[in-house]
PDB file of C-alpha atoms in Angstrom:
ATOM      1  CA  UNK B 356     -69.914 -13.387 -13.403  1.00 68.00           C
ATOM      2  CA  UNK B 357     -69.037 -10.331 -14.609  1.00 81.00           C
ATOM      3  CA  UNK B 358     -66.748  -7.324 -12.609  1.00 94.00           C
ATOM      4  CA  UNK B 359     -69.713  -5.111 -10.445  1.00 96.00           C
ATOM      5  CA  UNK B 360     -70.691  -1.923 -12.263  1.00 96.00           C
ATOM      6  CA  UNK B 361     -72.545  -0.666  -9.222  1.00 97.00           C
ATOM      7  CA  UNK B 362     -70.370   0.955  -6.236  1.00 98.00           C
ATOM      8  CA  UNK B 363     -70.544  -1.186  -2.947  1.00 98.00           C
ATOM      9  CA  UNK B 364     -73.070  -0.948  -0.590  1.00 98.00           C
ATOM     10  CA  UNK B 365     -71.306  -0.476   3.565  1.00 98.00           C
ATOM     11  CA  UNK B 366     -73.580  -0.392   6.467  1.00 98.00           C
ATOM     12  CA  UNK B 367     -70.569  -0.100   9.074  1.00 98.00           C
ATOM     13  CA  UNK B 368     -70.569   4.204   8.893  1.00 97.00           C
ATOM     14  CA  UNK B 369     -74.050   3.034  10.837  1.00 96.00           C
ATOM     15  CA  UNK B 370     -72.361   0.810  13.513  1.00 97.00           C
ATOM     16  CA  UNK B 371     -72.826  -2.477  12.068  1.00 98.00           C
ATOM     17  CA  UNK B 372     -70.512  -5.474  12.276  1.00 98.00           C
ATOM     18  CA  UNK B 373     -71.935  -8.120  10.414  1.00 98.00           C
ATOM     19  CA  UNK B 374     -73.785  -8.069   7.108  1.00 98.00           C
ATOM     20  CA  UNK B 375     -75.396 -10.316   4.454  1.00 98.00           C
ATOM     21  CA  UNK B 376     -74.167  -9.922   0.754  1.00 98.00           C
ATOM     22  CA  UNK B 377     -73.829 -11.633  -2.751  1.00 98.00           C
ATOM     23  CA  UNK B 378     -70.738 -12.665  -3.844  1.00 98.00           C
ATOM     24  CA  UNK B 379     -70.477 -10.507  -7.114  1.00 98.00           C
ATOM     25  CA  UNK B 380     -66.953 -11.356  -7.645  1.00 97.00           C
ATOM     26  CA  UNK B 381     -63.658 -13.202  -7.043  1.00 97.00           C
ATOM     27  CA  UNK B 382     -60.069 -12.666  -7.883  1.00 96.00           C
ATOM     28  CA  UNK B 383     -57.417 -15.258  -6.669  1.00 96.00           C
ATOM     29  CA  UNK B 384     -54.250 -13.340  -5.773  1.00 96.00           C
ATOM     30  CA  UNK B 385     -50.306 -14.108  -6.046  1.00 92.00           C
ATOM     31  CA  UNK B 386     -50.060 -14.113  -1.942  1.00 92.00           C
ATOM     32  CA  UNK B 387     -52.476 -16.777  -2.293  1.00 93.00           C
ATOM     33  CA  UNK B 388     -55.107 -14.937  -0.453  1.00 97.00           C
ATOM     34  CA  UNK B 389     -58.827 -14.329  -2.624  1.00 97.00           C
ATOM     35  CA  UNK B 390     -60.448 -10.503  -3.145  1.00 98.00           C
ATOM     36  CA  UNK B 391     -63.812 -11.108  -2.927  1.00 98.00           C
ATOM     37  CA  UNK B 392     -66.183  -8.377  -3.951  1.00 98.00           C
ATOM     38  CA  UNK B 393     -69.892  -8.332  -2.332  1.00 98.00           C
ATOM     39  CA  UNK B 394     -72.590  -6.263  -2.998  1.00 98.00           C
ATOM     40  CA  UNK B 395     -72.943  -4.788   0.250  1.00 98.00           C
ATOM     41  CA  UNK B 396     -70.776  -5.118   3.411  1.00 98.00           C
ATOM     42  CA  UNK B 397     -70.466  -4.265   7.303  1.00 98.00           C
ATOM     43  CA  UNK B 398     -66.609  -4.450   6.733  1.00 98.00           C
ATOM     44  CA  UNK B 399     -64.425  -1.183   6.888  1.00 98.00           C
ATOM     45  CA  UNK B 400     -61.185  -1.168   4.226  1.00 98.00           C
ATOM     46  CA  UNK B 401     -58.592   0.285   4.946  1.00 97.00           C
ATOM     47  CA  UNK B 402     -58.562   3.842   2.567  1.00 93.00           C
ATOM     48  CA  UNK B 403     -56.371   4.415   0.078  1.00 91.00           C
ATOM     49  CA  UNK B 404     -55.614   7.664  -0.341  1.00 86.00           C
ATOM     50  CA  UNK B 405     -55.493   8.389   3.520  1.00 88.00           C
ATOM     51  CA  UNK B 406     -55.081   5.182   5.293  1.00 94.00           C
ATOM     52  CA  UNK B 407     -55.165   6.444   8.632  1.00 97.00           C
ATOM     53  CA  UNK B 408     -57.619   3.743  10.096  1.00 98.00           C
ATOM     54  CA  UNK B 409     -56.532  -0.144   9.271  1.00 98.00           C
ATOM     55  CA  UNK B 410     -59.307  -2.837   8.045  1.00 98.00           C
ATOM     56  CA  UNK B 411     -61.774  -4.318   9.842  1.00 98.00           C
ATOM     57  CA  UNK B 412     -60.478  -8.222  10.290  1.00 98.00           C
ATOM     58  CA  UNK B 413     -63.008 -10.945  11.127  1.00 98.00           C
ATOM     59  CA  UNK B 414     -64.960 -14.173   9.133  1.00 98.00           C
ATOM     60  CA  UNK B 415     -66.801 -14.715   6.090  1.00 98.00           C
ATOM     61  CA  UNK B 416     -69.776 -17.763   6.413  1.00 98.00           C
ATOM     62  CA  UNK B 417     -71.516 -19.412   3.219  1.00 96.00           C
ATOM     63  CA  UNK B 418     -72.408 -22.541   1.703  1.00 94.00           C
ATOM     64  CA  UNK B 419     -68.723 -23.051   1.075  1.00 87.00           C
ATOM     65  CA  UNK B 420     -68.088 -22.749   4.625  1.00 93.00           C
ATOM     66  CA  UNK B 421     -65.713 -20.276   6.814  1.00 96.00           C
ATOM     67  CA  UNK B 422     -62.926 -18.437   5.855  1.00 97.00           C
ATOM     68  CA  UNK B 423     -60.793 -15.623   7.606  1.00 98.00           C
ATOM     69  CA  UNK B 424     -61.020 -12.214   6.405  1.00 98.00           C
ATOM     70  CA  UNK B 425     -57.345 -11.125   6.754  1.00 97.00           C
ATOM     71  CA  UNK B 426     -58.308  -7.372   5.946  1.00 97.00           C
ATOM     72  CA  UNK B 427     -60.084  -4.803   3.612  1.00 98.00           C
ATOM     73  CA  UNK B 428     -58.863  -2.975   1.062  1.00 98.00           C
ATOM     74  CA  UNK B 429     -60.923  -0.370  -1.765  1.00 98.00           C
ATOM     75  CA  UNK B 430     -60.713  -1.228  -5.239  1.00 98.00           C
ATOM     76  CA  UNK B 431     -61.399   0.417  -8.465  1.00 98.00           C
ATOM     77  CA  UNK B 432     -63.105  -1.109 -11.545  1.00 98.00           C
ATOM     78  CA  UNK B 433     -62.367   0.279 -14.857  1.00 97.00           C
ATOM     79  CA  UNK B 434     -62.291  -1.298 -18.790  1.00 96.00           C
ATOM     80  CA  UNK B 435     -63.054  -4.759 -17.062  1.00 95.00           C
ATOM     81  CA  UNK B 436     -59.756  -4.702 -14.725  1.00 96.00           C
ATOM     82  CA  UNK B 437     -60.130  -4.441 -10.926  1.00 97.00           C
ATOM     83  CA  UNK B 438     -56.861  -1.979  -9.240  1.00 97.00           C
ATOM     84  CA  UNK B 439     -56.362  -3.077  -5.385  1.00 97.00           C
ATOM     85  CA  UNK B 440     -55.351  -1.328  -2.741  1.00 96.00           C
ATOM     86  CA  UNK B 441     -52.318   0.914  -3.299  1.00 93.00           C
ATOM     87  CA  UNK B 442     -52.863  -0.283  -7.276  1.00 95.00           C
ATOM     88  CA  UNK B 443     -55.740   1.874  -7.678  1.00 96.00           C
ATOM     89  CA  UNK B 444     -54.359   5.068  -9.420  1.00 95.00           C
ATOM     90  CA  UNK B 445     -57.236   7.265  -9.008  1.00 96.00           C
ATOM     91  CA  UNK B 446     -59.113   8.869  -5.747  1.00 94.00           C
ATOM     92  CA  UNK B 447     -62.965   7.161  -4.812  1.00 94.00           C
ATOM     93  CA  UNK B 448     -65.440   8.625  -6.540  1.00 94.00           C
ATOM     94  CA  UNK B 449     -63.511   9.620 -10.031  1.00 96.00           C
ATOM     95  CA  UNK B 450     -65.748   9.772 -12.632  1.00 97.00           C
ATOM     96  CA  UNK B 451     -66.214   6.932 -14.646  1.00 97.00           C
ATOM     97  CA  UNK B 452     -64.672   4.375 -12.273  1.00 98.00           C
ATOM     98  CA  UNK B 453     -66.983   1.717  -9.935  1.00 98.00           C
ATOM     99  CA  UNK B 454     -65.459   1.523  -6.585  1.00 98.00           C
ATOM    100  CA  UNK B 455     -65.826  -1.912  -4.209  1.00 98.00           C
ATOM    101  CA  UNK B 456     -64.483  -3.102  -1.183  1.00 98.00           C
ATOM    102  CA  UNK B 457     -62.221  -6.170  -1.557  1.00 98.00           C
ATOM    103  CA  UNK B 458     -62.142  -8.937   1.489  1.00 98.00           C
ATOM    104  CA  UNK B 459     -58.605  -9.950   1.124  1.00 98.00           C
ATOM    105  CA  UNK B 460     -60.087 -14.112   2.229  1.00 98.00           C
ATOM    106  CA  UNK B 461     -57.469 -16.697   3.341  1.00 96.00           C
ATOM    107  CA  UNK B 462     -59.031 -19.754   2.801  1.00 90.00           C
ATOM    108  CA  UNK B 463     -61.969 -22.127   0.796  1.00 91.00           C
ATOM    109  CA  UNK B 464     -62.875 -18.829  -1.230  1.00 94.00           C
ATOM    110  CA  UNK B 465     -66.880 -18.400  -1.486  1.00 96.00           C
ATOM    111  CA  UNK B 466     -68.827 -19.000  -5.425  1.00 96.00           C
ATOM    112  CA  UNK B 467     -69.760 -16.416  -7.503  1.00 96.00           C
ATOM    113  CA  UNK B 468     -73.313 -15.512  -6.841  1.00 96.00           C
ATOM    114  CA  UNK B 469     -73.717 -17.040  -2.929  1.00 97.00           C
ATOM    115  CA  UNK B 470     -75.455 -15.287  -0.311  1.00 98.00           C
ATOM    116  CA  UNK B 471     -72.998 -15.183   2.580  1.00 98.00           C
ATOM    117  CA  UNK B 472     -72.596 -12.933   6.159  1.00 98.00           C
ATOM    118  CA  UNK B 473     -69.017 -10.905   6.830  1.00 98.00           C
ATOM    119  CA  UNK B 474     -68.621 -10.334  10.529  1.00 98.00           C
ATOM    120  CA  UNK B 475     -66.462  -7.829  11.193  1.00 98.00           C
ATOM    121  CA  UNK B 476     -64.451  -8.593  15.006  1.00 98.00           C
ATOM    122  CA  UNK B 477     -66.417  -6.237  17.304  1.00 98.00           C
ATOM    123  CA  UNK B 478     -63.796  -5.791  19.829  1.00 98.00           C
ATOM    124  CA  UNK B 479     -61.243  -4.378  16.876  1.00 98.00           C
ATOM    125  CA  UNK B 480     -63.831  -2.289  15.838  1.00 98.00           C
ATOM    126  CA  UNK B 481     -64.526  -0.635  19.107  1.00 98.00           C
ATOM    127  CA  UNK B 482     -61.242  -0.273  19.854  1.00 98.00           C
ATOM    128  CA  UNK B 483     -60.280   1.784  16.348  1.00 98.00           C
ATOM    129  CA  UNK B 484     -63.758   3.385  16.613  1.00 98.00           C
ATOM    130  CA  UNK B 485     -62.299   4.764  20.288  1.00 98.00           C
ATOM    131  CA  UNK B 486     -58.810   5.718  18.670  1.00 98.00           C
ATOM    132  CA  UNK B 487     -60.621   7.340  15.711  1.00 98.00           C
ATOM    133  CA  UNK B 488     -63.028   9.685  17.181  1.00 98.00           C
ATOM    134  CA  UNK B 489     -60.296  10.237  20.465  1.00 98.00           C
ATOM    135  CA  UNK B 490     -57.998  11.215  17.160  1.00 98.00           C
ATOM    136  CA  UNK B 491     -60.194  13.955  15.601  1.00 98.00           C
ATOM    137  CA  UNK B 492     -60.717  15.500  19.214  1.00 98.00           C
ATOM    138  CA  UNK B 493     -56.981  15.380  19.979  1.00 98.00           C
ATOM    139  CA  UNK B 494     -55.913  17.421  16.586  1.00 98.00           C
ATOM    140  CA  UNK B 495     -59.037  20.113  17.797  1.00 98.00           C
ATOM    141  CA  UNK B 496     -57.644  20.419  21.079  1.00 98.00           C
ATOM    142  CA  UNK B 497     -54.500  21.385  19.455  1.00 98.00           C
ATOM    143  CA  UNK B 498     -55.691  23.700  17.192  1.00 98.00           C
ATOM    144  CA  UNK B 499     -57.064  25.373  20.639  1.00 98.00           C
ATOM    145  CA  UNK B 500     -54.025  25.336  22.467  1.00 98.00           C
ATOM    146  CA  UNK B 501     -51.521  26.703  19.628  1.00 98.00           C
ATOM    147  CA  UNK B 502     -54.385  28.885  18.253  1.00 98.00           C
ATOM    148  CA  UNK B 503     -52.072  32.158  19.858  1.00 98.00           C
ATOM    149  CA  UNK B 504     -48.812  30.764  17.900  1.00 98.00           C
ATOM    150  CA  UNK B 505     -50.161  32.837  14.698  1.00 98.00           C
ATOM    151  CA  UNK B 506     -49.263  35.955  13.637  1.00 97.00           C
ATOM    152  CA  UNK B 507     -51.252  35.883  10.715  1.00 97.00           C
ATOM    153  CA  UNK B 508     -55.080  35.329   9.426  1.00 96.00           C
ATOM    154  CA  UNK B 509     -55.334  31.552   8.302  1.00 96.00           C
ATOM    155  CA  UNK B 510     -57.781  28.617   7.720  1.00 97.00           C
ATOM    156  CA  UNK B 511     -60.077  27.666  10.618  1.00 98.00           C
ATOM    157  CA  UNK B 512     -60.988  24.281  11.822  1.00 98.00           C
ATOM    158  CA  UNK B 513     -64.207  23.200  13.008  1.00 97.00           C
ATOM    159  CA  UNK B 514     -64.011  24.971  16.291  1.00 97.00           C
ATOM    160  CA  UNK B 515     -63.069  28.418  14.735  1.00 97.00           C
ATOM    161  CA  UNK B 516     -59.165  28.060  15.799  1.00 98.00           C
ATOM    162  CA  UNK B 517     -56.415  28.054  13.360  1.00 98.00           C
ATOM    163  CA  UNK B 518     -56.567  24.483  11.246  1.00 98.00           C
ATOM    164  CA  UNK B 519     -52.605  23.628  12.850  1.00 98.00           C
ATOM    165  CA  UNK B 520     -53.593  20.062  12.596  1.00 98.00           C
ATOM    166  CA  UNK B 521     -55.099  20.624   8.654  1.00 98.00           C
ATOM    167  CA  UNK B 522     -51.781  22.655   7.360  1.00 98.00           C
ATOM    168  CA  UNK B 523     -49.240  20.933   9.324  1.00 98.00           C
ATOM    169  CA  UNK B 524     -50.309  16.974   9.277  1.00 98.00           C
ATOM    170  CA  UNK B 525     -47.890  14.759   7.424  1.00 97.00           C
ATOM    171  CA  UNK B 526     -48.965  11.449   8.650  1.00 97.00           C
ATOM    172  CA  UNK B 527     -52.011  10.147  10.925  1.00 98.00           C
ATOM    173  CA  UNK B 528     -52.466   6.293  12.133  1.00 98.00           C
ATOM    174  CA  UNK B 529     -54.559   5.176  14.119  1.00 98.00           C
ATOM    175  CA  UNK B 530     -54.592   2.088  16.263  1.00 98.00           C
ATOM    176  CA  UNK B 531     -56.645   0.421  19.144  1.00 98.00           C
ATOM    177  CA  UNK B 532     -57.683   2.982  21.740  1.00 98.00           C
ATOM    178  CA  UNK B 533     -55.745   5.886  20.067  1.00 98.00           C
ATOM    179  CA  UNK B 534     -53.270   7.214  17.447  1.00 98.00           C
ATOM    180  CA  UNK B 535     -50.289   8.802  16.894  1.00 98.00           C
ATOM    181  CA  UNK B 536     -49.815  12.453  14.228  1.00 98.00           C
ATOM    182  CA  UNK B 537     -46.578  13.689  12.840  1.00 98.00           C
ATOM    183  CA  UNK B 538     -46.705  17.095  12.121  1.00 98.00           C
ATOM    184  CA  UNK B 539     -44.028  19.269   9.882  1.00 98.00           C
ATOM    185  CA  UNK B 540     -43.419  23.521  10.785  1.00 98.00           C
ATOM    186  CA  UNK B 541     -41.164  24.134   7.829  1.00 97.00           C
ATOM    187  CA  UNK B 542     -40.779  27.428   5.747  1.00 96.00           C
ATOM    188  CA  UNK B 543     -44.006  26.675   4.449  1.00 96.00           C
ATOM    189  CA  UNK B 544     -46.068  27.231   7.050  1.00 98.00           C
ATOM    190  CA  UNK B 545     -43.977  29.706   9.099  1.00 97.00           C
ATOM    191  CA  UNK B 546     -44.955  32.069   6.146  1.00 97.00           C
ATOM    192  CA  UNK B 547     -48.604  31.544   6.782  1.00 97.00           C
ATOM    193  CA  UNK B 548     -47.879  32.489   9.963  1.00 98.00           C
ATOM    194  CA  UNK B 549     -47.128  30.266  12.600  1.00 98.00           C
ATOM    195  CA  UNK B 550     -44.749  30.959  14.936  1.00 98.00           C
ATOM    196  CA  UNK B 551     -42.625  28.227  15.972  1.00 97.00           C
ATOM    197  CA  UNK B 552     -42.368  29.656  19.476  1.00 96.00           C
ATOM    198  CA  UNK B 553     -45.193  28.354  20.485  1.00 97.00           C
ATOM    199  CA  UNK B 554     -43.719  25.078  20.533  1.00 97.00           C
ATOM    200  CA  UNK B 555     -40.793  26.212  22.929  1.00 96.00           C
ATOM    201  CA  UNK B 556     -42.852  24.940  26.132  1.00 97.00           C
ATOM    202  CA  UNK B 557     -44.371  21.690  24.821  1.00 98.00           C
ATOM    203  CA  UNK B 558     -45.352  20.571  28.007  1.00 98.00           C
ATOM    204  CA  UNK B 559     -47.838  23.365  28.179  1.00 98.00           C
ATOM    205  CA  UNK B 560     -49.347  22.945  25.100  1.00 98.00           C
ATOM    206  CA  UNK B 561     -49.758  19.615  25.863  1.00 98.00           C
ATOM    207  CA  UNK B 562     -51.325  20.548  29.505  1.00 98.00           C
ATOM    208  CA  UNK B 563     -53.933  22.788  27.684  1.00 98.00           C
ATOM    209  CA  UNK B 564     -55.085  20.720  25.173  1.00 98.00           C
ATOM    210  CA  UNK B 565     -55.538  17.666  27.859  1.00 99.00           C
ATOM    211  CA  UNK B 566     -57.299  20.180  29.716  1.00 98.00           C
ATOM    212  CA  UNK B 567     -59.898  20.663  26.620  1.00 98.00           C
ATOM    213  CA  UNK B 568     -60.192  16.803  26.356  1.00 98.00           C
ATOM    214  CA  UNK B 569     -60.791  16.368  29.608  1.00 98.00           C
ATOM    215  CA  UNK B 570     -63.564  18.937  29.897  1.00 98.00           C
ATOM    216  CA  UNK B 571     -65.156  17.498  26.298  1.00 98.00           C
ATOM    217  CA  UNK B 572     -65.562  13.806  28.371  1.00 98.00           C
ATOM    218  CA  UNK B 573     -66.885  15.271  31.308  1.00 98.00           C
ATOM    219  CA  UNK B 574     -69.814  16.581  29.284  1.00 97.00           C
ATOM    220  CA  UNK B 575     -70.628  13.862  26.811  1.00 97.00           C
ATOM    221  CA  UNK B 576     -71.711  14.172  23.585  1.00 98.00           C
ATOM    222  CA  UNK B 577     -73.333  12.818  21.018  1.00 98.00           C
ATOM    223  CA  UNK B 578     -71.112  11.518  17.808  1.00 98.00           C
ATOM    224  CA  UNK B 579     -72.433  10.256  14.659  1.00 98.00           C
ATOM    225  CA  UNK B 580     -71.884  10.207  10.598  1.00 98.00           C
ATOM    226  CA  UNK B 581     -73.971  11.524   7.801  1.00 98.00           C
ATOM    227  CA  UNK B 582     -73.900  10.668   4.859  1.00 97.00           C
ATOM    228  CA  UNK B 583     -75.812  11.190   1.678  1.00 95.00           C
ATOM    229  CA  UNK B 584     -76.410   7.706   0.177  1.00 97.00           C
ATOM    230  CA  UNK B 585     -75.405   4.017   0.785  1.00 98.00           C
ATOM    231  CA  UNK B 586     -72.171   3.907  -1.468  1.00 98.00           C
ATOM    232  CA  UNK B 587     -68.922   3.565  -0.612  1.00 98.00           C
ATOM    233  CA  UNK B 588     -68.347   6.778  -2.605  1.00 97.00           C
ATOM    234  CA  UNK B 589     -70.723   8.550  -0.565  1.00 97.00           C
ATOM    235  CA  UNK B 590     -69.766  11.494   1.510  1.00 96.00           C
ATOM    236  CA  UNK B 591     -69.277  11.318   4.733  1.00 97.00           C
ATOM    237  CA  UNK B 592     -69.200  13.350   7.776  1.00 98.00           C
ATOM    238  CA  UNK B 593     -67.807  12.810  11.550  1.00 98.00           C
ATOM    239  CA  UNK B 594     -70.431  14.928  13.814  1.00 98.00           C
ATOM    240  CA  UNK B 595     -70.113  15.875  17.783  1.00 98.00           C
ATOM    241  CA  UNK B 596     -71.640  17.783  19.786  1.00 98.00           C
ATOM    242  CA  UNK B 597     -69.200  19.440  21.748  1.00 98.00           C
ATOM    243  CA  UNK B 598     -69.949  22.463  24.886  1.00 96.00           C
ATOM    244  CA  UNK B 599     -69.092  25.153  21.567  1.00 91.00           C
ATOM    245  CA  UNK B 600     -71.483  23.658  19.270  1.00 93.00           C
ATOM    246  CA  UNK B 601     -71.272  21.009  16.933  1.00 96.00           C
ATOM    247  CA  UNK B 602     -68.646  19.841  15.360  1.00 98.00           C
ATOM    248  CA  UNK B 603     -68.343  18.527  11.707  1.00 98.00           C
ATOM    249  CA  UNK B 604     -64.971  17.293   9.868  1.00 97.00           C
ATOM    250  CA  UNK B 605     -64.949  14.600   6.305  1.00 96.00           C
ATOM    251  CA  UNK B 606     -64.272  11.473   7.818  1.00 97.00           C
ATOM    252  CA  UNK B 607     -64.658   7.713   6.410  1.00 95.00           C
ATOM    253  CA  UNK B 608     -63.614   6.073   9.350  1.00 97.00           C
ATOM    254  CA  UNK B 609     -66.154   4.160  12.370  1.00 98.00           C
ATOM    255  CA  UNK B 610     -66.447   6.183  15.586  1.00 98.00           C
ATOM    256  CA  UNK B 611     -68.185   5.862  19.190  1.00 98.00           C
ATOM    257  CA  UNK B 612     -71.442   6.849  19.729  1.00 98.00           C
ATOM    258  CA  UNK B 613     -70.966   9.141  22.562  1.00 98.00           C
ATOM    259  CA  UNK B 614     -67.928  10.788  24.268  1.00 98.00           C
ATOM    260  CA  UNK B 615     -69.533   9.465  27.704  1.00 98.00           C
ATOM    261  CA  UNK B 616     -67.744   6.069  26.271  1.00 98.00           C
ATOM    262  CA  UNK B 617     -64.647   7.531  27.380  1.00 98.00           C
ATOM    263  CA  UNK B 618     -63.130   7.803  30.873  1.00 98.00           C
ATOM    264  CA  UNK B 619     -60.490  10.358  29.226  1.00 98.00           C
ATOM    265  CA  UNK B 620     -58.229  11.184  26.453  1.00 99.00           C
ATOM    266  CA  UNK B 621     -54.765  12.150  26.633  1.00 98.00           C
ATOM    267  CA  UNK B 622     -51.797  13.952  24.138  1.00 99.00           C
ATOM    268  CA  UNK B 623     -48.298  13.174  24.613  1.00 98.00           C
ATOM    269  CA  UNK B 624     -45.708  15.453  22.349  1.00 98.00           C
ATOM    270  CA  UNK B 625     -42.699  15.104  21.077  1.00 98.00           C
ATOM    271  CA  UNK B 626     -40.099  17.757  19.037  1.00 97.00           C
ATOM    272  CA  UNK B 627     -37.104  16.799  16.854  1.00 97.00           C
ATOM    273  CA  UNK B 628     -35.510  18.565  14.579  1.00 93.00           C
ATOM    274  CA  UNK B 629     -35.101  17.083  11.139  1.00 91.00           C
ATOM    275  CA  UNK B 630     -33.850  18.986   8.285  1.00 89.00           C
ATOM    276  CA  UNK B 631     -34.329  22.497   9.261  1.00 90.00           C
ATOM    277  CA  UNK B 632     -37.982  21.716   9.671  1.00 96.00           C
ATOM    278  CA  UNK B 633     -39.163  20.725  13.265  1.00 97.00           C
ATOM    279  CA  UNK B 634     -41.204  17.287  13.488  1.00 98.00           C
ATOM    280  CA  UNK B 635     -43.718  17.376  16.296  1.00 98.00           C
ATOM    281  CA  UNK B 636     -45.363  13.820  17.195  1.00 98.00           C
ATOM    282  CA  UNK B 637     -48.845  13.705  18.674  1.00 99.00           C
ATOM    283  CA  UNK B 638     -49.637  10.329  20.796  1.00 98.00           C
ATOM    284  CA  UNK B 639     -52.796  10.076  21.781  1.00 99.00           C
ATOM    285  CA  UNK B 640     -54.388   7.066  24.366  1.00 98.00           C
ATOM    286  CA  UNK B 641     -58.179   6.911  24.959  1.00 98.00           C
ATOM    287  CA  UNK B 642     -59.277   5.405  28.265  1.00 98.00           C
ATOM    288  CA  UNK B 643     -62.660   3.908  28.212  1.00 98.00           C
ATOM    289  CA  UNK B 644     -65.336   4.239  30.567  1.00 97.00           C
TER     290      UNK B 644
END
């Protein structure tokens, strides 16, 4: 069977965990694992171009049996070649490209043109969909507690404070039940106004932001993603409703349903100095309800 010329099909930006697809495609790789490409899938790969939430793990089921899903990754179809993972040399959705998700299969590898189910492991999802959306409040409640550390006009985030989290992120990962941001305040953003003062007292910062989380859990709110089509290319869009209004920031990650799923969310930070630049570290640990 020929390499897909359609873009997959995910259900998981919905909630769902398991999913029935046709095998469409499969590659046997040198680490002895298989990518196998389906037309549609519950699983979540891990992004390429900002991998800040890891794969989905979990099972594939067919007629040839069961085999482990070790992890997702995207893929990009071009001139009859499928590019993996870090391999793919463009960004999803270039023009001209068909995107899939590969399940990276250990094991009896399924036939080309089976129906068979993924099921994504429920737990690991709800445990990254806890550390994602706890993530994207944590870097808001930052932008509110540093938003008088800037001396000058700047980008907003989604709240209306100054986008600290947007200019300064270098690195975000997130893991079960939370994730941990490294931020850089070099030159660079000291000329568009940010005063590094306003990381003198950390402890403060940290003690108003925690104080914005914990009055977003108190109050609940509804979290969900739009998107425009079905696609894996599709855009996509992390929404809460938060006591200022509702909040919207690009996101292709899984999330909770609700803030009332949490019993609290907490920042930890960190300063070192590296290279005349200061490196501030963000941990953040959901508790669930």
């Amino acid at each position: 069977m020929a390499l897909p010329s359609h873009d997959t099909l995910v259900s998981y930006p919905d909630g769902a965990t398991v999913s029935t697809g046709t095998v469409l495609h499969v590659e046997p790789l040198d680490d002895g694992l298989s990518a196998v490409i389906l037309d549609t899938t519950a699983f979540h790969p891990v992004d390429t171009a900002w991998p800040d939430q890891p794969s989905d793990r979990g099972v594939l089921r067919g007629p040839s049996g069961e085999a482990r899903i070790e992890r997702a990754v995207m893929g990009g179809i071009r001139d009859g070649a499928l590019h993996l993972g870090r391999e793919l040399p463009v960004r999803t959705g270039t023009e001209g490209w068909t995107f899939v998700v590969a399940h990276l299969v250990d094991g009896a590898a399924p036939a080309e043109g089976e129906s068979v189910e993924v099921v994504a492991d429920a737990e690991l999802r709800a445990a990254l969909c806890a550390g994602h959306t706890a993530c994207h409040l944590a870097s808001l409640a930052l932008d509110g507690a540093l938003a008088d550390s800037w001396t000058k006009e700047t980008p907003v985030d989604a709240l209306g404070h100054p986008a600290f989290d947007q200019l300064a992120i270098v690195t975000s990962r997130i893991h079960e039940h939370g994730s941990i941001d490294t931020y850089r305040i070099g030159k660079s953003l000291r000329r568009k106004g940010f005063a590094p003062a306003g990381l003198d007292d950390l402890d403060a910062v940290a003690a108003r932001a925690n104080a914005l989380l914990a009055d977003w859990v108190s109050r609940g709110g509804r979290v969900r993603i739009e998107r425009d089509h079905d696609a894996i290319t599709a855009r996509r869009t992390w929404v809460c409703a938060l006591p200022d209004g509702e909040v919207r920031i690009p996101c292709g990650g899984t999330h909770v349903d609700d803030l009332s799923a949490f019993a609290g969310i907490e920042v930890v930070l960190e300063r070192s100095d590296v290279d005349g630049a200061i490196e501030l570290l963000m941990t953040t640990t959901a508790r669930m309800a």
